[in-house]
PDB file of C-alpha atoms and ligand atoms in Angstrom:
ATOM      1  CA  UNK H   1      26.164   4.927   5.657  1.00 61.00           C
ATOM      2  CA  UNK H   2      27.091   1.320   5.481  1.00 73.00           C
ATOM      3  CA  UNK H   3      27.382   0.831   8.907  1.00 85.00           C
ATOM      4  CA  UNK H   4      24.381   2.246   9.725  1.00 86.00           C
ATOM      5  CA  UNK H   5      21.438   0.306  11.397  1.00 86.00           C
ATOM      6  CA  UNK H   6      17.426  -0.090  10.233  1.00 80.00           C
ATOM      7  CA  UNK H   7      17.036   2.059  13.042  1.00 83.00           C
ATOM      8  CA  UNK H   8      19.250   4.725  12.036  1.00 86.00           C
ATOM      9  CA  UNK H   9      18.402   4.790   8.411  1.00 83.00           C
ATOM     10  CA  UNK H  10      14.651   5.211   9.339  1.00 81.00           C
ATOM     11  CA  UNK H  11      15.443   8.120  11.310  1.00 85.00           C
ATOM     12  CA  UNK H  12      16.857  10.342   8.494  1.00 88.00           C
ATOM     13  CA  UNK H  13      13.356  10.243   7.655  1.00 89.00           C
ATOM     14  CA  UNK H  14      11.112  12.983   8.015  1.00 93.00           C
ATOM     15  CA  UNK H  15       7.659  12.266   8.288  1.00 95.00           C
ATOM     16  CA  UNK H  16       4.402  14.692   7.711  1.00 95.00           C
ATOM     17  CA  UNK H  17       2.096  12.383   9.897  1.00 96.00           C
ATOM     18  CA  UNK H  18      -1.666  12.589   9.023  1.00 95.00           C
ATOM     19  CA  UNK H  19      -4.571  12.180  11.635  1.00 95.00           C
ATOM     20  CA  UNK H  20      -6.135  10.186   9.082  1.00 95.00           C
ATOM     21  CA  UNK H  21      -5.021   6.627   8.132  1.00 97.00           C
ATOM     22  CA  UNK H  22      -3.683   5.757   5.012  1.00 98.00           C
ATOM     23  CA  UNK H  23      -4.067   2.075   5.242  1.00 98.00           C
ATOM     24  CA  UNK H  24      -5.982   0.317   6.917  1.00 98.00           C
ATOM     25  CA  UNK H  25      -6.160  -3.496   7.980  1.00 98.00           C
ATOM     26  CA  UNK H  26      -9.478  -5.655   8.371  1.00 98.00           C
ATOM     27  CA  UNK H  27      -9.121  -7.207  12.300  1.00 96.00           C
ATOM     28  CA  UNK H  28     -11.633  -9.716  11.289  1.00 97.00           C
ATOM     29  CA  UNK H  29     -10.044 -10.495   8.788  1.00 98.00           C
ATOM     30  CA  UNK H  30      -6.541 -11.197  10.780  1.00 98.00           C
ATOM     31  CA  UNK H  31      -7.415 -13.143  13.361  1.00 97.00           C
ATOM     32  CA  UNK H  32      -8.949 -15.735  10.387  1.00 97.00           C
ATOM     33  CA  UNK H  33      -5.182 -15.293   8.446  1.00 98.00           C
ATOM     34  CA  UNK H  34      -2.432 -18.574   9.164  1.00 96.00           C
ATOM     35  CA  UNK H  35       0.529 -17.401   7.903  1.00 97.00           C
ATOM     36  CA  UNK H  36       0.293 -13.543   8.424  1.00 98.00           C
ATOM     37  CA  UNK H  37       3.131 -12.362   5.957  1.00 98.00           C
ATOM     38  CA  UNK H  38       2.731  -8.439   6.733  1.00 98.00           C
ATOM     39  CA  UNK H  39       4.771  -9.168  10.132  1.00 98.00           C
ATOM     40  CA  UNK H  40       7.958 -10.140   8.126  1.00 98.00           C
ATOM     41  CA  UNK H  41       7.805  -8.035   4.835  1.00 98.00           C
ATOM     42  CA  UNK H  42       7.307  -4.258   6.128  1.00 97.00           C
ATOM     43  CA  UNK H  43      10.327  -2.996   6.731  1.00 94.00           C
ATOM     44  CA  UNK H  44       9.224  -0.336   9.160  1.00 93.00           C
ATOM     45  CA  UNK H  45       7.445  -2.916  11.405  1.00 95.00           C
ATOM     46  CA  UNK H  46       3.893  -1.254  11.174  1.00 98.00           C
ATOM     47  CA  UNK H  47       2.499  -4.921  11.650  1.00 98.00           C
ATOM     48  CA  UNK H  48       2.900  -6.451  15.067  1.00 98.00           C
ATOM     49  CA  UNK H  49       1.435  -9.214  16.643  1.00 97.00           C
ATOM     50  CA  UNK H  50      -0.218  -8.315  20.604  1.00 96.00           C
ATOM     51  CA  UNK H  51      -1.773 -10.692  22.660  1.00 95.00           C
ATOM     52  CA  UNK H  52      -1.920 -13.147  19.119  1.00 94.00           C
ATOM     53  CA  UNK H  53      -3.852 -10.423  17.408  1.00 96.00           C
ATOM     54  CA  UNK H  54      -2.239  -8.188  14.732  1.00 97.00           C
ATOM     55  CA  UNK H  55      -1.590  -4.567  15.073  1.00 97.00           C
ATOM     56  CA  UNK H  56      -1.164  -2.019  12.520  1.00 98.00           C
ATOM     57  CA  UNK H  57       0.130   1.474  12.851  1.00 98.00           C
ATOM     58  CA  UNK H  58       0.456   3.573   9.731  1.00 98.00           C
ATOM     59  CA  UNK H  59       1.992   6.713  11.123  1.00 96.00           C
ATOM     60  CA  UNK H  60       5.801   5.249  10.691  1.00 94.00           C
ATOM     61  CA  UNK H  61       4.920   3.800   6.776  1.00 97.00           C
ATOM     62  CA  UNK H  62       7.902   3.722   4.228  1.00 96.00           C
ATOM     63  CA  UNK H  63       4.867   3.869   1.671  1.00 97.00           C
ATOM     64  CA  UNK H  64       6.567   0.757   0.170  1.00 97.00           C
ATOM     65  CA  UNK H  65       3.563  -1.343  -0.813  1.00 98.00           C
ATOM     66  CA  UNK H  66       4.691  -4.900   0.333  1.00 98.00           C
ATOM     67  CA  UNK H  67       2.261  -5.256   2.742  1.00 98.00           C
ATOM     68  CA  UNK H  68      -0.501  -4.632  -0.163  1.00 97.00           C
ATOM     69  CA  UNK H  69       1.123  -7.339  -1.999  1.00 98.00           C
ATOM     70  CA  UNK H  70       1.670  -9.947   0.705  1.00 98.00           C
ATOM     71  CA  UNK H  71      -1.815  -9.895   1.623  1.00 98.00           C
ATOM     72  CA  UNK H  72      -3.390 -12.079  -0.125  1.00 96.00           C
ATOM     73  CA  UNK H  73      -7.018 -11.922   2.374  1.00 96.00           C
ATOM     74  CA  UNK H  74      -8.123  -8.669   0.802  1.00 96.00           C
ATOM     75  CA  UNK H  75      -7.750  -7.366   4.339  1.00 98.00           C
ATOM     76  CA  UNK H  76      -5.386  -4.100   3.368  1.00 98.00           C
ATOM     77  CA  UNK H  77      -7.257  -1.091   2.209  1.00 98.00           C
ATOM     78  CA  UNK H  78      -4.076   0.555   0.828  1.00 98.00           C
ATOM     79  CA  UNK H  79      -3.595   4.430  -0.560  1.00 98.00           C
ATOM     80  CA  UNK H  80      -0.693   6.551  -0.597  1.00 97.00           C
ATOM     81  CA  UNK H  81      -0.998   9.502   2.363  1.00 97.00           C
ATOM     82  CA  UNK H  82      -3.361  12.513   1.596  1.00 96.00           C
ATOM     83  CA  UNK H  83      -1.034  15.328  -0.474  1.00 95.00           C
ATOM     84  CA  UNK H  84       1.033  17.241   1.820  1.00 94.00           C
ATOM     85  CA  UNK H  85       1.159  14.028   4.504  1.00 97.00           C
ATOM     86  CA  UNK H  86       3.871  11.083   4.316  1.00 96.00           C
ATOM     87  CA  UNK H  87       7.407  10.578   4.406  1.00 95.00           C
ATOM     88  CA  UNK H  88       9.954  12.310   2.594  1.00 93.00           C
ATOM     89  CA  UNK H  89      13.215  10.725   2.677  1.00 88.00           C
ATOM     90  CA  UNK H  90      16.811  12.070   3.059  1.00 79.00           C
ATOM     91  CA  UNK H  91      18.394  10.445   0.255  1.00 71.00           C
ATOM     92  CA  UNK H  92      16.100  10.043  -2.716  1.00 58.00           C
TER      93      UNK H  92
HETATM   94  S1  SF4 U 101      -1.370 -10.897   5.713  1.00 77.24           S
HETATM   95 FE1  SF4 U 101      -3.273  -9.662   5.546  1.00 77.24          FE
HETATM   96  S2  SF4 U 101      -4.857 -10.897   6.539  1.00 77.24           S
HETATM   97 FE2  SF4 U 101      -2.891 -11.775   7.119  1.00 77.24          FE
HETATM   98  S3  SF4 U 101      -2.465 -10.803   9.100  1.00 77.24           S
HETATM   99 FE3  SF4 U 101      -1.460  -9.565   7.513  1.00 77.24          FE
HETATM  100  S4  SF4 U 101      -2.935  -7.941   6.960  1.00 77.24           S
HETATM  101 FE4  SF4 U 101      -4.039  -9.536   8.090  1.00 77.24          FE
HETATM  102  S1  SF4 U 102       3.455   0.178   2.747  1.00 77.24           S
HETATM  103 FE1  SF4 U 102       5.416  -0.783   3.373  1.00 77.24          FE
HETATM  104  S2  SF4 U 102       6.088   0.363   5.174  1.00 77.24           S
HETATM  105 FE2  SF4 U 102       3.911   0.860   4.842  1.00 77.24          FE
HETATM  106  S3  SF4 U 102       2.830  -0.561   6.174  1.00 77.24           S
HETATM  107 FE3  SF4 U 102       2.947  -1.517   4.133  1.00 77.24          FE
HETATM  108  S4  SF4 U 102       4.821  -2.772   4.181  1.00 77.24           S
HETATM  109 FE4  SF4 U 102       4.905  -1.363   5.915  1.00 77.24          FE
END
């Protein structure tokens, strides 16, 4: 388990993907945001930057909250997944 990379530990999850968004993130509010924190903190790399604008997926979300915290623009609408809809992981 050790030896084991980011990628391979985040496939022993399973997830229940929802067709409706958990979190969402405030474009507007991006493109108007300096440092953008979200792209380092999330450890599943929801956040990306395309084209200098920011991305967000949710459907691959460790439901870890750091992005809710690092944000400090108000542009994160954050909620855990709908009941039934998430991931549940292998150990713990
Ligand atoms: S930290 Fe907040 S405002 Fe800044 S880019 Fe990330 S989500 Fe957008
Ligand atoms: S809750 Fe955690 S895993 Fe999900 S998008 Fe935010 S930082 Fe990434």
């Amino acid at each position: 388990m050790n030896d084991m990379t980011m990628e391979q530990r985040l496939a022993l999850n399973h997830y229940d993907v929802d067709t409706e968004a958990h979190i969402k993130v405030k474009p507007e509010v991006c493109q108007e945001c300096d440092l953008r924190p979200c792209l380092y903190v999330c450890p599943a790399e929801c956040f990306k930057l395309k084209e200098g604008k920011i991305s967000f997926s949710y459907e691959g979300c460790l439901e870890c909250g750091s992005c809710r915290i690092c944000c400090d623009q108000e542009a994160i609408e954050w909620a855990y997944p709908r009941a039934g809809f998430g991931i549940s992981y292998e150990y713990g």
